[in-house]
Amino acid sequence: ADPFKTLAEAIHADSLDGIVISTPTFTHDAVIRDAARNGLSVFTEKPVDETADKIEELFKVCNEAGVSLCCGFQRRFDESYVSVAKAVQRGQIGRPITSSIFFADHPCPPIDFLLTGGNIFVDLSAHDVDYIRWVLNDEVASVFATGTSSTETLEEAGVHDNATVVMKFQKGEIPDVIITLDLI
């Protein structure tokens, strides 16, 4: 089959049952609504949108249109991550007490992306928080998070490009997540 040249062409095609969204978060709302209006189910990468209210509204829109909206985390499908999860869940490495996850995005996304939707806590740490919850089969009881901005432009916009998150889980595990984007 020939690829579609535009999103509108794909959404309005009679040959589709659904779409997969892998675009910046700020674009999700319009694409999800258009797909729902055209009877297409949606699988989107996280986050569905930027706030809980917007996310609830988009699930309502899809429900009312009779289509499914599913949010997925790609690490649950990446074999290197899956193999670690299976080893932990099968008890092959013993009971995890603590862990450290380090993520560095290099090269860094363009600053315009960071200013319009590259939130390190919403767009990046969500992968690691979801992953460790899945691996441990446990829920976060408490969290401490902090971040910094490596440029004045990001600082003035309140956008962090470096972050540390420490979580304590209900069963006692204490993982930390360190995330950095390389702007300097």
mmCIF file of C-alpha atoms in Angstrom:
data_model
loop_
_atom_site.group_PDB
_atom_site.id
_atom_site.type_symbol
_atom_site.label_atom_id
_atom_site.label_comp_id
_atom_site.label_asym_id
_atom_site.label_seq_id
_atom_site.Cartn_x
_atom_site.Cartn_y
_atom_site.Cartn_z
ATOM 1 C CA ALA A 1 0.000 0.000 0.000
ATOM 2 C CA ASP A 2 1.122 3.530 -0.634
ATOM 3 C CA PRO A 3 1.856 5.721 2.380
ATOM 4 C CA PHE A 4 -0.387 8.646 3.150
ATOM 5 C CA LYS A 5 1.092 12.055 2.392
ATOM 6 C CA THR A 6 -0.731 13.928 5.170
ATOM 7 C CA LEU A 7 -2.329 13.155 8.498
ATOM 8 C CA ALA A 8 -5.691 14.397 7.223
ATOM 9 C CA GLU A 9 -5.483 12.011 4.265
ATOM 10 C CA ALA A 10 -4.779 9.089 6.619
ATOM 11 C CA ILE A 11 -7.496 9.950 9.127
ATOM 12 C CA HIS A 12 -10.121 10.283 6.418
ATOM 13 C CA ALA A 13 -9.165 7.061 4.624
ATOM 14 C CA ASP A 14 -11.755 4.300 4.633
ATOM 15 C CA SER A 15 -9.090 1.609 4.968
ATOM 16 C CA LEU A 16 -8.023 2.328 8.574
ATOM 17 C CA ASP A 17 -9.368 0.962 11.845
ATOM 18 C CA GLY A 18 -7.137 3.074 14.059
ATOM 19 C CA ILE A 19 -4.071 5.266 14.307
ATOM 20 C CA VAL A 20 -0.883 5.387 16.367
ATOM 21 C CA ILE A 21 0.195 8.815 17.625
ATOM 22 C CA SER A 22 3.879 9.432 18.183
ATOM 23 C CA THR A 23 4.079 13.213 18.061
ATOM 24 C CA PRO A 24 4.811 15.963 20.598
ATOM 25 C CA THR A 25 2.288 16.054 23.435
ATOM 26 C CA PHE A 26 0.828 19.446 22.497
ATOM 27 C CA THR A 27 -0.414 17.931 19.195
ATOM 28 C CA HIS A 28 -2.288 14.983 20.724
ATOM 29 C CA ASP A 29 -5.596 16.748 21.470
ATOM 30 C CA ALA A 30 -6.376 17.759 17.881
ATOM 31 C CA VAL A 31 -5.291 14.435 16.393
ATOM 32 C CA ILE A 32 -7.243 12.357 18.928
ATOM 33 C CA ARG A 33 -10.396 14.433 18.417
ATOM 34 C CA ASP A 34 -10.117 14.212 14.616
ATOM 35 C CA ALA A 35 -9.582 10.458 14.761
ATOM 36 C CA ALA A 36 -12.579 10.003 17.086
ATOM 37 C CA ARG A 37 -14.790 12.106 14.791
ATOM 38 C CA ASN A 38 -13.825 9.758 11.980
ATOM 39 C CA GLY A 39 -14.461 6.548 13.923
ATOM 40 C CA LEU A 40 -10.812 5.606 14.423
ATOM 41 C CA SER A 41 -9.440 4.098 17.605
ATOM 42 C CA VAL A 42 -6.227 5.664 18.918
ATOM 43 C CA PHE A 43 -3.054 4.275 20.451
ATOM 44 C CA THR A 44 -0.908 7.136 21.699
ATOM 45 C CA GLU A 45 2.396 7.333 23.414
ATOM 46 C CA LYS A 46 2.347 8.970 26.790
ATOM 47 C CA PRO A 47 1.187 11.335 27.951
ATOM 48 C CA VAL A 48 -2.242 11.511 26.352
ATOM 49 C CA ASP A 49 -2.185 15.263 27.067
ATOM 50 C CA GLU A 50 -0.651 17.765 29.459
ATOM 51 C CA THR A 51 -3.207 17.838 32.297
ATOM 52 C CA ALA A 52 -5.485 15.331 34.008
ATOM 53 C CA ASP A 53 -8.559 17.349 32.974
ATOM 54 C CA LYS A 54 -7.551 17.295 29.302
ATOM 55 C CA ILE A 55 -6.800 13.578 29.487
ATOM 56 C CA GLU A 56 -10.194 12.820 31.026
ATOM 57 C CA GLU A 57 -11.892 14.935 28.344
ATOM 58 C CA LEU A 58 -10.124 13.056 25.536
ATOM 59 C CA PHE A 59 -11.128 9.675 26.972
ATOM 60 C CA LYS A 60 -14.712 10.992 27.191
ATOM 61 C CA VAL A 61 -14.597 12.206 23.554
ATOM 62 C CA CYS A 62 -13.414 8.787 22.381
ATOM 63 C CA ASN A 63 -15.912 6.929 24.544
ATOM 64 C CA GLU A 64 -18.776 9.037 23.173
ATOM 65 C CA ALA A 65 -17.543 8.365 19.617
ATOM 66 C CA GLY A 66 -17.479 4.628 20.314
ATOM 67 C CA VAL A 67 -13.724 4.290 19.719
ATOM 68 C CA SER A 68 -10.895 3.157 21.963
ATOM 69 C CA LEU A 69 -8.163 5.396 23.325
ATOM 70 C CA CYS A 70 -5.107 3.586 24.670
ATOM 71 C CA CYS A 71 -1.954 5.116 26.098
ATOM 72 C CA GLY A 72 1.219 3.073 25.922
ATOM 73 C CA PHE A 73 4.770 3.166 27.196
ATOM 74 C CA GLN A 74 7.279 1.837 24.673
ATOM 75 C CA ARG A 75 9.645 0.429 27.301
ATOM 76 C CA ARG A 76 7.121 -2.307 28.064
ATOM 77 C CA PHE A 77 7.700 -3.563 24.502
ATOM 78 C CA ASP A 78 11.490 -3.093 24.255
ATOM 79 C CA GLU A 79 13.111 -6.510 24.695
ATOM 80 C CA SER A 80 16.063 -5.186 26.713
ATOM 81 C CA TYR A 81 13.665 -3.643 29.265
ATOM 82 C CA VAL A 82 11.301 -6.632 29.159
ATOM 83 C CA SER A 83 14.122 -9.084 29.925
ATOM 84 C CA VAL A 84 15.099 -7.135 33.063
ATOM 85 C CA ALA A 85 11.458 -6.917 34.160
ATOM 86 C CA LYS A 86 11.007 -10.664 33.740
ATOM 87 C CA ALA A 87 14.177 -11.422 35.711
ATOM 88 C CA VAL A 88 13.001 -9.251 38.605
ATOM 89 C CA GLN A 89 9.438 -10.576 38.521
ATOM 90 C CA ARG A 90 10.661 -14.211 38.477
ATOM 91 C CA GLY A 91 12.893 -13.557 41.478
ATOM 92 C CA GLN A 92 16.061 -14.328 39.511
ATOM 93 C CA ILE A 93 17.981 -11.414 41.062
ATOM 94 C CA GLY A 94 16.493 -11.457 44.543
ATOM 95 C CA ARG A 95 14.308 -8.782 46.079
ATOM 96 C CA PRO A 96 15.148 -5.303 44.779
ATOM 97 C CA ILE A 97 15.806 -2.828 47.575
ATOM 98 C CA THR A 98 17.095 0.105 45.561
ATOM 99 C CA SER A 99 17.865 0.922 41.940
ATOM 100 C CA SER A 100 19.178 3.787 39.867
ATOM 101 C CA ILE A 101 17.916 4.674 36.435
ATOM 102 C CA PHE A 102 19.866 7.141 34.319
ATOM 103 C CA PHE A 103 18.492 8.668 31.116
ATOM 104 C CA ALA A 104 20.335 11.135 28.893
ATOM 105 C CA ASP A 105 18.818 12.440 25.673
ATOM 106 C CA HIS A 106 21.652 13.189 23.245
ATOM 107 C CA PRO A 107 21.574 15.062 21.104
ATOM 108 C CA CYS A 108 19.140 17.239 22.972
ATOM 109 C CA PRO A 109 15.843 18.035 21.275
ATOM 110 C CA PRO A 110 15.633 21.578 19.862
ATOM 111 C CA ILE A 111 14.994 24.279 22.450
ATOM 112 C CA ASP A 112 11.674 25.129 20.743
ATOM 113 C CA PHE A 113 10.489 21.589 21.504
ATOM 114 C CA LEU A 114 11.530 21.913 25.144
ATOM 115 C CA LEU A 115 9.702 25.220 25.436
ATOM 116 C CA THR A 116 6.475 23.850 23.926
ATOM 117 C CA GLY A 117 6.233 20.343 25.282
ATOM 118 C CA GLY A 118 9.472 18.743 26.309
ATOM 119 C CA ASN A 119 8.649 18.745 30.024
ATOM 120 C CA ILE A 120 11.233 16.520 31.675
ATOM 121 C CA PHE A 121 8.837 15.426 34.426
ATOM 122 C CA VAL A 122 5.778 14.783 32.230
ATOM 123 C CA ASP A 123 7.336 13.669 28.952
ATOM 124 C CA LEU A 124 10.474 11.870 30.115
ATOM 125 C CA SER A 125 10.328 10.689 33.719
ATOM 126 C CA ALA A 126 6.911 9.138 33.080
ATOM 127 C CA HIS A 127 8.662 6.360 31.133
ATOM 128 C CA ASP A 128 10.914 5.494 34.047
ATOM 129 C CA VAL A 129 8.205 5.794 36.699
ATOM 130 C CA ASP A 130 5.908 3.529 34.692
ATOM 131 C CA TYR A 131 8.732 1.076 34.046
ATOM 132 C CA ILE A 132 9.833 0.735 37.652
ATOM 133 C CA ARG A 133 6.200 0.414 38.838
ATOM 134 C CA TRP A 134 5.715 -2.380 36.297
ATOM 135 C CA VAL A 135 8.991 -4.132 37.160
ATOM 136 C CA LEU A 136 8.346 -4.009 40.900
ATOM 137 C CA ASN A 137 4.595 -4.654 40.631
ATOM 138 C CA ASP A 138 4.211 -1.971 43.269
ATOM 139 C CA GLU A 139 2.963 1.587 43.649
ATOM 140 C CA VAL A 140 4.746 4.758 44.719
ATOM 141 C CA ALA A 141 4.061 5.784 48.322
ATOM 142 C CA SER A 142 6.067 9.020 48.276
ATOM 143 C CA VAL A 143 8.212 10.997 45.875
ATOM 144 C CA PHE A 144 10.800 13.764 45.941
ATOM 145 C CA ALA A 145 11.671 15.467 42.672
ATOM 146 C CA THR A 146 13.792 18.440 41.765
ATOM 147 C CA GLY A 147 15.157 19.913 38.585
ATOM 148 C CA THR A 148 17.388 22.572 37.119
ATOM 149 C CA SER A 149 17.639 24.521 33.899
ATOM 150 C CA SER A 150 20.938 24.687 32.048
ATOM 151 C CA THR A 151 20.193 27.883 30.106
ATOM 152 C CA GLU A 152 18.687 31.256 30.989
ATOM 153 C CA THR A 153 16.001 30.779 28.322
ATOM 154 C CA LEU A 154 14.815 27.553 29.930
ATOM 155 C CA GLU A 155 15.106 29.006 33.443
ATOM 156 C CA GLU A 156 12.985 32.027 32.489
ATOM 157 C CA ALA A 157 10.348 29.723 30.959
ATOM 158 C CA GLY A 158 10.340 27.457 34.028
ATOM 159 C CA VAL A 159 11.518 24.468 31.975
ATOM 160 C CA HIS A 160 13.931 21.991 33.538
ATOM 161 C CA ASP A 161 16.320 19.979 31.419
ATOM 162 C CA ASN A 162 17.935 18.121 34.327
ATOM 163 C CA ALA A 163 16.038 16.269 37.026
ATOM 164 C CA THR A 164 16.375 13.835 39.897
ATOM 165 C CA VAL A 165 13.425 11.841 41.212
ATOM 166 C CA VAL A 166 13.554 9.632 44.315
ATOM 167 C CA MET A 167 10.579 7.381 45.001
ATOM 168 C CA LYS A 168 9.691 5.192 47.956
ATOM 169 C CA PHE A 169 7.378 2.326 47.084
ATOM 170 C CA GLN A 170 4.733 0.707 49.277
ATOM 171 C CA LYS A 171 6.820 -2.473 49.694
ATOM 172 C CA GLY A 172 9.890 -0.422 50.665
ATOM 173 C CA GLU A 173 11.949 -0.205 47.468
ATOM 174 C CA ILE A 174 13.696 3.132 46.873
ATOM 175 C CA PRO A 175 14.611 3.739 43.212
ATOM 176 C CA ASP A 176 16.025 6.989 41.915
ATOM 177 C CA VAL A 177 15.805 8.376 38.408
ATOM 178 C CA ILE A 178 18.299 10.866 36.980
ATOM 179 C CA ILE A 179 17.412 12.540 33.699
ATOM 180 C CA THR A 180 19.437 15.019 31.709
ATOM 181 C CA LEU A 181 19.201 16.696 28.336
ATOM 182 C CA ASP A 182 22.425 17.925 26.811
ATOM 183 C CA LEU A 183 21.999 21.604 25.917
ATOM 184 C CA ILE A 184 25.461 22.816 26.842
#
